[in-house]
XYZ file of C-alpha atoms in Angstrom:
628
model
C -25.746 -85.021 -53.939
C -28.039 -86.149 -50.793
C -29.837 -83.190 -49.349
C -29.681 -83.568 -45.212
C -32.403 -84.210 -43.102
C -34.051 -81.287 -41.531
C -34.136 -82.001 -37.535
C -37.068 -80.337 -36.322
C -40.389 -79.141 -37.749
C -42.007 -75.850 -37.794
C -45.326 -75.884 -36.392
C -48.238 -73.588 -35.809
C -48.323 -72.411 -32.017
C -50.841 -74.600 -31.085
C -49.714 -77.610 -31.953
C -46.444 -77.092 -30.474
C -48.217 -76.429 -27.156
C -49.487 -79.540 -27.792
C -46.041 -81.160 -28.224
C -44.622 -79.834 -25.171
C -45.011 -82.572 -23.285
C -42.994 -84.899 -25.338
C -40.340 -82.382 -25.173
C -40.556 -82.959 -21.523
C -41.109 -78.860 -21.798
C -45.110 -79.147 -20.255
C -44.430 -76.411 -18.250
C -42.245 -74.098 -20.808
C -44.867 -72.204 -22.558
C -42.879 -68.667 -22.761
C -39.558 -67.305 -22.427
C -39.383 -64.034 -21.087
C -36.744 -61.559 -22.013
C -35.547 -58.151 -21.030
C -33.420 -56.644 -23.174
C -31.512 -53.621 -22.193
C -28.975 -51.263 -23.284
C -26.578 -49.682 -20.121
C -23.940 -48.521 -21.635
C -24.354 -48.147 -25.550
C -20.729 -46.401 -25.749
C -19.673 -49.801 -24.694
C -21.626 -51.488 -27.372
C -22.966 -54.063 -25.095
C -26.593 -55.312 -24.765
C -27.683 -56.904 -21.229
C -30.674 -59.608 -21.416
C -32.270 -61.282 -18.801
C -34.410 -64.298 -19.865
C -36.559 -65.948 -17.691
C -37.548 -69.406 -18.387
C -38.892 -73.329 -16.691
C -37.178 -76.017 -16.051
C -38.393 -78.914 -17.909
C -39.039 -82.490 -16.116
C -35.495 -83.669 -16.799
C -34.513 -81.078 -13.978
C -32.055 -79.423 -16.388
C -32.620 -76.393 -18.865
C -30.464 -76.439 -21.824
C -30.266 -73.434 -23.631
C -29.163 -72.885 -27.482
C -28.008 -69.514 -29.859
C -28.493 -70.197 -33.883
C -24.920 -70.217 -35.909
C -26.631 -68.716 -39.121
C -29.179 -66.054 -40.204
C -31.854 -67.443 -42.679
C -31.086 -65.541 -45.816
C -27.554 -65.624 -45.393
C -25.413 -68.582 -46.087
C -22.465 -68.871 -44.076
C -21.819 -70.147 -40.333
C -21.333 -67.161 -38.287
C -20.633 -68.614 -34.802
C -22.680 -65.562 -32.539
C -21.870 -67.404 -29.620
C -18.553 -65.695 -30.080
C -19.932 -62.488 -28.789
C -21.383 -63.975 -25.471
C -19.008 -62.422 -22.565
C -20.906 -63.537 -19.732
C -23.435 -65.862 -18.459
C -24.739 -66.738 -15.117
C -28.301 -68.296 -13.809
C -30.373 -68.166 -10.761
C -33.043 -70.096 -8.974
C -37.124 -68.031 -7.979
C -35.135 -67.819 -4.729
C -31.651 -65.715 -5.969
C -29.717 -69.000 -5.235
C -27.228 -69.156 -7.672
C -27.339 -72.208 -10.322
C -24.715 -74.087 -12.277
C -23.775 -73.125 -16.028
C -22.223 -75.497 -17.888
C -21.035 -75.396 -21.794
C -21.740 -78.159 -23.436
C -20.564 -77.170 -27.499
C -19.505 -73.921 -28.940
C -23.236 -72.462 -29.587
C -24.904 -74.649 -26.476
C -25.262 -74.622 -22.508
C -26.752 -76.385 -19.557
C -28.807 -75.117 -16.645
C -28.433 -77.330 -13.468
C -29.327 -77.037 -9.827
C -33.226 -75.987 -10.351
C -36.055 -77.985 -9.779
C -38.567 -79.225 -12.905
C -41.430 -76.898 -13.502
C -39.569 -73.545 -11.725
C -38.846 -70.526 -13.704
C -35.466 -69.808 -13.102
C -33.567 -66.870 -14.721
C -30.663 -66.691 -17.139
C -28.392 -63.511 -17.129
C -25.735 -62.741 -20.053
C -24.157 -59.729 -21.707
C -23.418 -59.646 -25.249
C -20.758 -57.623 -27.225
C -22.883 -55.716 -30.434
C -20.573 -53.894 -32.821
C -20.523 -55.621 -36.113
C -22.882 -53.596 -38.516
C -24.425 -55.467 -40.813
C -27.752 -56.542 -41.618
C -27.489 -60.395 -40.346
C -25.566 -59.006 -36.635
C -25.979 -56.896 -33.534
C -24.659 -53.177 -33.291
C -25.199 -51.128 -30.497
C -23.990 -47.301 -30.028
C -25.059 -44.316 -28.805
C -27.409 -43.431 -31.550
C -29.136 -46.593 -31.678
C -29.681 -50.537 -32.154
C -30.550 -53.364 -34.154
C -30.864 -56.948 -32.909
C -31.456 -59.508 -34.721
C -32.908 -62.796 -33.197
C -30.569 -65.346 -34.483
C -27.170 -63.439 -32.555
C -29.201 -62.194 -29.761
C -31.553 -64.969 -28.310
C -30.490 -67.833 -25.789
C -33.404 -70.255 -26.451
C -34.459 -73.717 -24.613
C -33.664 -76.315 -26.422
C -33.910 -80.056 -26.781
C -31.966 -82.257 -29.152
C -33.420 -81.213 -32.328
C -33.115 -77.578 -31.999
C -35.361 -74.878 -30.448
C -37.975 -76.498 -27.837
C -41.426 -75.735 -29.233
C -42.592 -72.405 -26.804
C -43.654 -68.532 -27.655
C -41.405 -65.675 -26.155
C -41.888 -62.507 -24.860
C -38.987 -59.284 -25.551
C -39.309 -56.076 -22.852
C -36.927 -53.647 -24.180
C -35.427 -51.177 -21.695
C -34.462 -48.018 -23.228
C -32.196 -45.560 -23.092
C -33.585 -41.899 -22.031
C -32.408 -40.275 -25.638
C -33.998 -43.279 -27.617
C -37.679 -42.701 -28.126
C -38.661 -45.417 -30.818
C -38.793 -49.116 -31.613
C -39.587 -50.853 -34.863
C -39.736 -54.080 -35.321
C -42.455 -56.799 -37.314
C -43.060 -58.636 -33.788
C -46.526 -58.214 -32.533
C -46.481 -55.525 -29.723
C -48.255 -56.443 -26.275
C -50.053 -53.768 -23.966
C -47.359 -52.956 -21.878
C -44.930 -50.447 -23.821
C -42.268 -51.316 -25.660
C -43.136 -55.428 -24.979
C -43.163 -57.896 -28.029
C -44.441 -61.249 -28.753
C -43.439 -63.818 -31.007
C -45.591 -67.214 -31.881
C -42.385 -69.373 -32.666
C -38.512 -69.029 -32.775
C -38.687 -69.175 -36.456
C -40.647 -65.582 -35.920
C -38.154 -64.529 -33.189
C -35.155 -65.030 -35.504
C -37.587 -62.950 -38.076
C -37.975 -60.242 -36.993
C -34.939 -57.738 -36.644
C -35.792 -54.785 -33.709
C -34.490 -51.322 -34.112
C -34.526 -49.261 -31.040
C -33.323 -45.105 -31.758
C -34.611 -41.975 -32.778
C -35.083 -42.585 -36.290
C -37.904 -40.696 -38.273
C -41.176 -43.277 -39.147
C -43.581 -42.684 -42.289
C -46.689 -44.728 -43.336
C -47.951 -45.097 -46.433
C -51.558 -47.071 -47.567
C -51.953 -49.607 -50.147
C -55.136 -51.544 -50.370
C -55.449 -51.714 -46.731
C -52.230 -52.624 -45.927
C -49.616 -49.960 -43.915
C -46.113 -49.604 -45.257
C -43.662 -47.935 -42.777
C -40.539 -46.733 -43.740
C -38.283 -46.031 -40.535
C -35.093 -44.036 -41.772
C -32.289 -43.864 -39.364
C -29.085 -41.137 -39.879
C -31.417 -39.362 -42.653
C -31.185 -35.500 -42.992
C -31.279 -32.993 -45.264
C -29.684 -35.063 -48.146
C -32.402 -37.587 -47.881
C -35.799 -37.811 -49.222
C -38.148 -39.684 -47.082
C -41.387 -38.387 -48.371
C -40.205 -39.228 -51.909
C -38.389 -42.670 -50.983
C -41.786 -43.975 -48.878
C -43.569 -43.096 -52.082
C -41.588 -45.074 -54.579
C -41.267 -48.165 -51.982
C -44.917 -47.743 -52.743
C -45.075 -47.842 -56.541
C -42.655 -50.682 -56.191
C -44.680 -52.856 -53.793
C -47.560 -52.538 -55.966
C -45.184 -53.456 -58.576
C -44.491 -56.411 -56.831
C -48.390 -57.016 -55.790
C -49.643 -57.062 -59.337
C -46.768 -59.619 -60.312
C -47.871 -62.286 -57.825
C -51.684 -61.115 -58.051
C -54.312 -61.205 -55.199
C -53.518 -59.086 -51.778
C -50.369 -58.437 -49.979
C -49.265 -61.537 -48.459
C -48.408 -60.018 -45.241
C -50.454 -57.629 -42.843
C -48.235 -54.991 -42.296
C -44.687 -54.226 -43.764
C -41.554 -52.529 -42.746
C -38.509 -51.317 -44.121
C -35.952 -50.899 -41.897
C -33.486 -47.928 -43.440
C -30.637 -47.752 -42.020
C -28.058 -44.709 -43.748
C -25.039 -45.976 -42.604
C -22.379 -45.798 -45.009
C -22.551 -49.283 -45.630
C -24.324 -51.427 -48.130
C -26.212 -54.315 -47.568
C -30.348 -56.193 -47.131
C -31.938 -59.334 -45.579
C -35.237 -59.893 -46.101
C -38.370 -61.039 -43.349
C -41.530 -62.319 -43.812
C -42.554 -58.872 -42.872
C -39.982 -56.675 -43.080
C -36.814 -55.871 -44.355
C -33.218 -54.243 -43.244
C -31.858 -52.098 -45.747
C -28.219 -50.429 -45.314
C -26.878 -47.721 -47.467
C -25.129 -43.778 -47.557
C -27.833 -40.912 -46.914
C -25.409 -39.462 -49.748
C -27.162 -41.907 -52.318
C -30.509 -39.763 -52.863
C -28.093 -37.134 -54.430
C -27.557 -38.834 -57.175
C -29.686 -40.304 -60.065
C -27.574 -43.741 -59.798
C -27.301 -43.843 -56.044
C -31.462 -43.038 -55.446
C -31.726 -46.085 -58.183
C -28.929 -48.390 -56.309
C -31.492 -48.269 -53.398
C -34.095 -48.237 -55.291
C -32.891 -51.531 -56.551
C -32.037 -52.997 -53.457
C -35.259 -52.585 -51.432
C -37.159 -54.097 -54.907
C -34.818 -56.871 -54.281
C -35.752 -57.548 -50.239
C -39.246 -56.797 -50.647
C -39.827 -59.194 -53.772
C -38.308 -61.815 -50.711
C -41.686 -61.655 -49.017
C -43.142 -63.829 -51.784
C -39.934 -65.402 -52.836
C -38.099 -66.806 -50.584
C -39.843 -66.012 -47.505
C -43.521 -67.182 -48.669
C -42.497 -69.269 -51.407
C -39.041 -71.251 -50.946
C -37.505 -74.115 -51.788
C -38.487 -77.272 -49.257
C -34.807 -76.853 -47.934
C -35.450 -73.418 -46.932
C -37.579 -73.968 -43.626
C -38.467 -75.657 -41.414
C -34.285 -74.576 -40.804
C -32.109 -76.273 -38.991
C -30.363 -72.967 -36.947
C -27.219 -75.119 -35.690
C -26.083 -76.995 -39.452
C -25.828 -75.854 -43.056
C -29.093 -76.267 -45.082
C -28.070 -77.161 -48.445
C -29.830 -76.477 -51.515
C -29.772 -76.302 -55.254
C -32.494 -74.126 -55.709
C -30.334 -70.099 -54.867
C -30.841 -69.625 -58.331
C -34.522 -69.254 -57.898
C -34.566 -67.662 -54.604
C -32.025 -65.350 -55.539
C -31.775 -65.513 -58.859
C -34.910 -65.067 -59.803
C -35.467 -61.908 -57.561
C -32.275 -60.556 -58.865
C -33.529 -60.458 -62.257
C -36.867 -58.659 -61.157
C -35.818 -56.388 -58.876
C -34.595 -53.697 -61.204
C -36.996 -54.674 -63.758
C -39.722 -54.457 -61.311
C -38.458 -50.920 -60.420
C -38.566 -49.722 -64.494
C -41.964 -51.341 -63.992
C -42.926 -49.270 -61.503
C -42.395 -46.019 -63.721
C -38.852 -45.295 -61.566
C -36.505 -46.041 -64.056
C -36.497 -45.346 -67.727
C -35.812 -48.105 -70.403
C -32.173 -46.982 -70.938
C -31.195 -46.758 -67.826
C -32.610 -50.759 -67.338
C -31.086 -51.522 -70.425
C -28.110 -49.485 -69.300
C -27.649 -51.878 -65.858
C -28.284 -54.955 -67.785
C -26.212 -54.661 -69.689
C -23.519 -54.380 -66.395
C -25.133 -57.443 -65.250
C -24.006 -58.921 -68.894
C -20.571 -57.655 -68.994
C -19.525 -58.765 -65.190
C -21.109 -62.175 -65.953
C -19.452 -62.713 -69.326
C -15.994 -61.337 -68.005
C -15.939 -64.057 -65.353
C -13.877 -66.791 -65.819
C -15.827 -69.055 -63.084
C -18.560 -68.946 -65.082
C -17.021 -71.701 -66.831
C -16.011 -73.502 -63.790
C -18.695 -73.894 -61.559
C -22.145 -75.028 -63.169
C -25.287 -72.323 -61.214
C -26.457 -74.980 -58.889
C -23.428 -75.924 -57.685
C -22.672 -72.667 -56.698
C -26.238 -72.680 -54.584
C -25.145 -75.829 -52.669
C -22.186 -74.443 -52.105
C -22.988 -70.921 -51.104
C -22.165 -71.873 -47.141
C -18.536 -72.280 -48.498
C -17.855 -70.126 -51.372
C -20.155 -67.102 -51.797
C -19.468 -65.550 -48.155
C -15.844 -66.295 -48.457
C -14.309 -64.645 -51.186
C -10.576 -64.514 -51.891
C -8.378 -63.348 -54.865
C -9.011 -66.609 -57.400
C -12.881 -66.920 -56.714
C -13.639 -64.746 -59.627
C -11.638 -67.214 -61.582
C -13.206 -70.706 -59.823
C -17.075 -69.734 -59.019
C -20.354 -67.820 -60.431
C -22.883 -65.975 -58.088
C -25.755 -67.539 -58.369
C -27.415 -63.982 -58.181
C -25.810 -63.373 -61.338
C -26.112 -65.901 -63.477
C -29.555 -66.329 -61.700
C -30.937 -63.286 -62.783
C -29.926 -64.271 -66.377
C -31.053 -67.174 -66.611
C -34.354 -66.012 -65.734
C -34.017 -63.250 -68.547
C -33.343 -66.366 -71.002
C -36.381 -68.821 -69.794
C -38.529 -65.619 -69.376
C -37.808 -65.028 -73.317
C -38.071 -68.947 -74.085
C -41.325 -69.017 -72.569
C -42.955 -65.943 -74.353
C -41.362 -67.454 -77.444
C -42.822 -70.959 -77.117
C -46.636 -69.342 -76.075
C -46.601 -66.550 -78.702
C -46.106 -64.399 -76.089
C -49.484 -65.340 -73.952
C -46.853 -66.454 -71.023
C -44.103 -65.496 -69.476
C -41.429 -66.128 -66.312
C -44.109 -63.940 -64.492
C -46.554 -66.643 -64.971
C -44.210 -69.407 -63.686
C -44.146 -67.622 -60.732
C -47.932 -66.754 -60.204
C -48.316 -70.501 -60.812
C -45.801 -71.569 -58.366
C -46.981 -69.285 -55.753
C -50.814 -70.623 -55.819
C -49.019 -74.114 -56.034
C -46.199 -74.211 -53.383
C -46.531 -71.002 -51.373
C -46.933 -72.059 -47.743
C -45.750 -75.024 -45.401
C -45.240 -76.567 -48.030
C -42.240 -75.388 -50.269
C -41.103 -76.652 -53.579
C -38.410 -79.242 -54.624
C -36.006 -78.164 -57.774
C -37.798 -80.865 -59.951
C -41.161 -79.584 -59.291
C -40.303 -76.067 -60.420
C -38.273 -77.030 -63.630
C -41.278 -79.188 -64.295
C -43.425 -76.166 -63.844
C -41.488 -74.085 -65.581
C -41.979 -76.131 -69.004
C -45.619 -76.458 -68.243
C -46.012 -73.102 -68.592
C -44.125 -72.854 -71.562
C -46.534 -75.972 -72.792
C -43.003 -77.170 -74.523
C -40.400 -79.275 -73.033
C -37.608 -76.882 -71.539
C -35.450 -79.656 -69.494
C -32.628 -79.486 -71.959
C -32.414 -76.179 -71.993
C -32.545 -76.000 -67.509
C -29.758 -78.786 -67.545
C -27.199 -76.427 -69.585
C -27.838 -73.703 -67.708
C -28.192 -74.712 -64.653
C -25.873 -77.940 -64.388
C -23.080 -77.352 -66.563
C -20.678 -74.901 -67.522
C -21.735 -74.500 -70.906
C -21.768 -70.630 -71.565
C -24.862 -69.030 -72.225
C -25.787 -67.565 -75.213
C -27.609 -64.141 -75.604
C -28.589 -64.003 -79.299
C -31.939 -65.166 -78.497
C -32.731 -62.279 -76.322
C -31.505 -59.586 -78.631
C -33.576 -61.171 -81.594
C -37.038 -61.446 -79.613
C -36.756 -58.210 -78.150
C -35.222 -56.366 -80.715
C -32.051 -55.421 -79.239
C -28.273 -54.913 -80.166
C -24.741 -54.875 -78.638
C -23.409 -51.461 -79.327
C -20.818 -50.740 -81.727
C -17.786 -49.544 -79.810
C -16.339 -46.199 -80.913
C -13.436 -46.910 -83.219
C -12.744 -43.310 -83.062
C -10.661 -43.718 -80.147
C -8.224 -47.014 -79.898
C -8.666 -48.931 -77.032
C -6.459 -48.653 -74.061
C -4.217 -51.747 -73.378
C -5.564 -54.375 -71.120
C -4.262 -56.838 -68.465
C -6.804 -58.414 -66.617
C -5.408 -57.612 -62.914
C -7.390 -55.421 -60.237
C -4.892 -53.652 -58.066
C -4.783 -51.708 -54.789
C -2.587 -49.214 -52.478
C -1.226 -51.070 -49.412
C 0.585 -48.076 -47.742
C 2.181 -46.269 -50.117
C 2.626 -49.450 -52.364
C 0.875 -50.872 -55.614
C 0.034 -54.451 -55.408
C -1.847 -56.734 -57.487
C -5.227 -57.548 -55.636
C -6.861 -60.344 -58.408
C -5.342 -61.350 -61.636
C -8.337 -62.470 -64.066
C -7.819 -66.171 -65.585
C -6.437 -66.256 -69.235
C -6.060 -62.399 -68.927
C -2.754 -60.899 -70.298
C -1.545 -60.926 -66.484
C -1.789 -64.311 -65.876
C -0.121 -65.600 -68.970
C 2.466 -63.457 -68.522
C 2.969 -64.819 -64.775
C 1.808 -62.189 -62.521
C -0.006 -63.076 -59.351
C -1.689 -61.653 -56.976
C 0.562 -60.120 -53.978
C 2.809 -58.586 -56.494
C 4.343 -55.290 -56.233
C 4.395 -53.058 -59.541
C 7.181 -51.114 -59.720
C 7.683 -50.374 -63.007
C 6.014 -50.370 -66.751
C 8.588 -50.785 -69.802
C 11.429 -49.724 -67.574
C 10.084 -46.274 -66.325
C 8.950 -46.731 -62.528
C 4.843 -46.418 -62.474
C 3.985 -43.771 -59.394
C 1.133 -45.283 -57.938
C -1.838 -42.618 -58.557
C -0.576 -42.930 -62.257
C -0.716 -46.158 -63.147
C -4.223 -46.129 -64.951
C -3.519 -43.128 -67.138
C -0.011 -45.340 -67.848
C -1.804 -48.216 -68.748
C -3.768 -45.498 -71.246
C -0.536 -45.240 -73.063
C -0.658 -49.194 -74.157
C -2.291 -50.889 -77.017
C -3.865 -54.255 -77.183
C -1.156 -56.460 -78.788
C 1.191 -54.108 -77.342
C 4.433 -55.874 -75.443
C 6.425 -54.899 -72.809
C 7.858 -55.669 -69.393
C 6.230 -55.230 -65.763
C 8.647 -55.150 -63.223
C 7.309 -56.605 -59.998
C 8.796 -57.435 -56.018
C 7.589 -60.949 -55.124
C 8.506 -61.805 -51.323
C 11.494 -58.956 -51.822
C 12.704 -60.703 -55.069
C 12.510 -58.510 -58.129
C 10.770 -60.349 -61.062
C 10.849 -58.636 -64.739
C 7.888 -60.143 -66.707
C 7.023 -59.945 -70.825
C 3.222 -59.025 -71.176
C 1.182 -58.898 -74.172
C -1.584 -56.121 -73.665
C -5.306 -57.396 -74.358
C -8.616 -55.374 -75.033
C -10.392 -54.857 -72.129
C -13.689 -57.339 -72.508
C -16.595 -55.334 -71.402
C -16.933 -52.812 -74.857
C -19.001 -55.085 -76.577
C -21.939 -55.599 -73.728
C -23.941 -52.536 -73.823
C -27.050 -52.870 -75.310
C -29.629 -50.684 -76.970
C -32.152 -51.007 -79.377
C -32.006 -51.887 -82.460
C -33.028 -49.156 -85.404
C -33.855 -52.093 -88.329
C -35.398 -54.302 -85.294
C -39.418 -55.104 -86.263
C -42.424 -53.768 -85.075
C -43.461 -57.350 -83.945
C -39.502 -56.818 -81.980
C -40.365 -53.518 -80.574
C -43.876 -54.888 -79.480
C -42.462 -57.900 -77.480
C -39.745 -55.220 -75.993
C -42.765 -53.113 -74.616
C -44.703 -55.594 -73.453
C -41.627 -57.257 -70.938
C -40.967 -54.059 -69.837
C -44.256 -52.683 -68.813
C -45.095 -55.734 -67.384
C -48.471 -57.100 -65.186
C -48.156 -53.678 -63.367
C -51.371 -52.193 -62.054
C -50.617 -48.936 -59.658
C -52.819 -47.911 -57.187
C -54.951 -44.829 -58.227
C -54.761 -42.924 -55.062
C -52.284 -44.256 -52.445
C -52.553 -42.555 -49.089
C -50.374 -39.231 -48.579
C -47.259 -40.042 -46.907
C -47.295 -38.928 -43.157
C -44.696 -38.757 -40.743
C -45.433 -39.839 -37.166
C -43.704 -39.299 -34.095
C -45.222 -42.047 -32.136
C -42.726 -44.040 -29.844
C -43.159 -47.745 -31.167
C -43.687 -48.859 -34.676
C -45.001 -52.615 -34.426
C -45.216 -54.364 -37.395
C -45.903 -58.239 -38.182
């Protein structure tokens, strides 16, 4: 498939000074913003940008459709209520909307700074979005920022942001340079703009030393249940993890995590900073600490790949189209498959409980039907109209190219060792590409398959063509015999309950039939999604008990399912199947050889050099936390 053409270029500040006049922006050097916050309860933010009138005698203005880092068209101009401009003088100008994300400033004379007032609605929590409420915010650039613009996207200009607080709210944090007036931020570019999120609250800040480099971890709705002191620490471990991977310094001169204890789950990464959402409740438990654990690995790996080091599709971005690309697989992928790895790495996770969430990885992969319908990389180019969009077949029609990512990168990382004797790895690939590509520049999906088998010093194209452009289904066996490894037997002790492939759920007071799972027993016996169970073998199943019911059922098993379809009643013959995921969980293997048990050691310890004596953790109570 043609890629599109990107329509503008990124550019260092001064040379898009220098291209101002072209733009017929000679006078358009900043945009100044004030942001402010009257009435959080009402979940509104207020911002009044200031900005000049280019020669045409017209300012057009422009808000991005999409967040870098997450696919999907998210129309923010939905959440603009108002919008009004004015002349130096307070004379009122003319608005005019020219497209759904677009508008046009008229009545002002070329070379005047004219002001632009509009209120935006900010409830939608989420890492990519604007929420605003009494206990704080976060912006983000790409849903918050009216730009100028020209016909290619952004004009080239720096900004300003003045943030206007609340009396309660004491702090900001945010990876955007800070000026000398308080709370007042610069960025370079819109590309850094739509970068770097802003959080504006009470939240509690830490810092944390590595080499040279500060690492702040701002925690908002932590208390008792959460560890800071102990979660700033481990970010630590794993961001040395991550250091000693890549080799050389940090690639970024400060860093923030942005920790949001919401009761919701979710990241998106920044060149220098992250936004992580989760439940303060998670620290309580060994899984939950490791869930987060996990997912801040994941973001913070993004500040080499992906954010550093992308595919040439991936930036300069077009904010107002889709950017297609093959290449998810690596920038998501890829950092899928390290980011719990990295974490055991790290000292943070023991080898069975890695082994224990590979193995999940494994079983959800291998008890996806899609994963024979949609080859990886067409699942990356279609991410804008799949991934975000989920319904009750996609199981059945697509793979997550996070998933199968993350194992393909567990096969080539084992193909590689195995072709060098072990001397090189997937680690290697990406140490290579990073000296290589990382930059302006970017890499195109040739160059890194290419790559990839020069590392390897053998030929590996056949090998990236199955498993990246065709459905052909992978095949573990060489990953259990290099490392030594073993499915587990399952317990034959205890028969397996019956199976039949279909998630349900309780819509009030009723059990209906959420997914049914291709070629399950559900879906050859005809049930589909919207059903109502009623009853089991001709007993009526009560809706808390129909799991322990299903416990009564063998595979190879028959019987009827009564269902309501649109008010009809529909009896239908099922055949009961074993549930697929027994035969995924891995361990090692007792008869496995030393030379085995070696490689195992060495893939799991990894190129992991901790720092000796990393700075105490503090906590500060200073108002702004500037980070970039």
């Amino acid at each position: 498939m043609a890629r599109p053409t990107l329509h503008r270029r990124k550019t260092p500040l001064l040379a898009a000074l220098a291209l101002l006049t072209m733009t017929g922006f000679a006078h358009a050097t900043t945009t100044d913003y004030t942001v402010r916050f009257p009435a959080p309860e009402r979940h509104t933010i207020e911002v009044e940008a200031r900005a000049t009138v280019p020669a045409s005698g017209s300012l057009e203005l422009m808000m991005a459709v999409w967040t870098p880092g997450s696919y999907l068209v998210r129309e923010y101009a939905r959440h603009l209520e108002t919008i009004s401009a004015s002349g130096p003088a307070g004379d009122d100008l003319v608005v005019t909307k020219l497209t759904k994300n677009r508008w046009r400033v008229t009545g002002g004379q070329a070379g005047e700074r004219v002001t632009v007032r509009y209120r935006l609605y900010a409830h939608e929590l989420s890492v990519r979005t604007n929420f605003v409420d009494p206990d704080f915010a976060l912006l983000n650039g790409a849903p918050t920022f009216l730009v100028p613009a020209d016909t290619d996207g952004p004009a080239p200009g720096a900004f300003t942001v003045k943030l206007e607080l609340p009396a309660r709210w004491t702090r900001v944090a945010t990876s955007l340079p800070a000026s000398t007036a308080p709370h007042v931020y610069r960025a370079a570019d819109y590309d850094q703009l739509v970068d770097s999120p802003i959080y504006a609250g009470s939240g509690t800040v830490r810092e944390l030393t590595i080499d040279g480099v500060v690492h702040t971890l701002l925690d908002e709705g932590g208390d008792a249940f959460w560890q800071g002191e102990r979660a700033l620490a481990d970010l630590g471990k794993i961001a040395s993890a991550h250091r000693s991977l890549f080799g050389g310094a940090f690639p970024y001169p400060r860093y923030l995590f942005l920790n949001l204890l919401v009761e919701i789950d979710g990241g998106l990464e920044h060149a220098d900073s992250t936004v992580l959402m989760a439940s303060r409740w998670q620290a309580g438990t060994r899984k939950g600490y490791l869930d987060w654990l996990s997912l801040a690995s994941h973001e913070h790996f993004h500040a080499w790949n992906v954010k550093r080091l992308r595919p040439v599709e991936l930036g300069p971005f077009d904010y107002e189209r889709e950017v297609y690309t093959e290449s998810l697989w690596i920038a998501e992928g890829l950092t899928s498959y390290y980011d719990e790895l990295q974490v055991h790495r790290a000292g943070l996770m023991t080898r069975e409980e890695y082994l224990e969430r590979l193995s999940d990885q494994l079983e959800a992969f291998a008890t996806t039907p899609g994963r024979l319908v949609q080859p990886l990389t067409a699942a990356s180019w279609d991410a804008w109209i799949k991934f975000y969009r989920p319904d009750e077949n996609s199981g059945n029609s697509r793979i997550s190219y996070y998933q199968k990512g993350a194992l393909v990168g567990l096969l080539l990382d084992v193909e590689i060792r195995r072709a060098t004797a072990g001397t090189k790895s997937l680690d290697d690939v990406l140490r290579a590409a990073w000296a290589r590509y990382a930059g302006d520049r970017g890499f195109r999906s040739e160059e890194f398959r290419a790559l990839i088998s020069e590392v390897a010093g053998t030929n590996l194209s056949s090998l990236l063509i199955r498993w990246l452009d065709t459905t052909e289904d992978l095949d573990f066996a060489p990953v259990l015999a290099f490392y030594g490894l073993r499915f587990e037997t399952p317990d034959d002790d205890e028969p397996p309950a019956g199976w039949l492939g279909a998630e349900t759920t309780v819509e009030d007071g009723r059990l209906v039939v959420a997914k049914v799972l291709a070629d399950g027993p559900a879906a050859r016996a005809g049930v589909a999604a919207g059903d109502e169970i009623l009853a089991l073998d001709g007993y009526r199943v009560p809706v808390r008990d129909f799991e322990d019911r299903l416990e009564a059922f063998r595979p190879g098993q028959s019987t009827r399912v009564l269902v309501a379809r649109r008010e009809r009643i529909v009896e239908l013959p099922v055949t009961f199947g074993e549930a697929p995921g027994e035969r995924w969980n891995l361990e090692a293997d007792p008869e496995a050889s030393p030379e085995a048990q070696a490689r195992l050691a060495a893939w799991l310890t990894g190129p992991v050099e901790l720092p000796e004596a990393p700075q105490k953790p503090s906590t500060k109570s200073k108002k702004s936390t500037n980070r970039r």
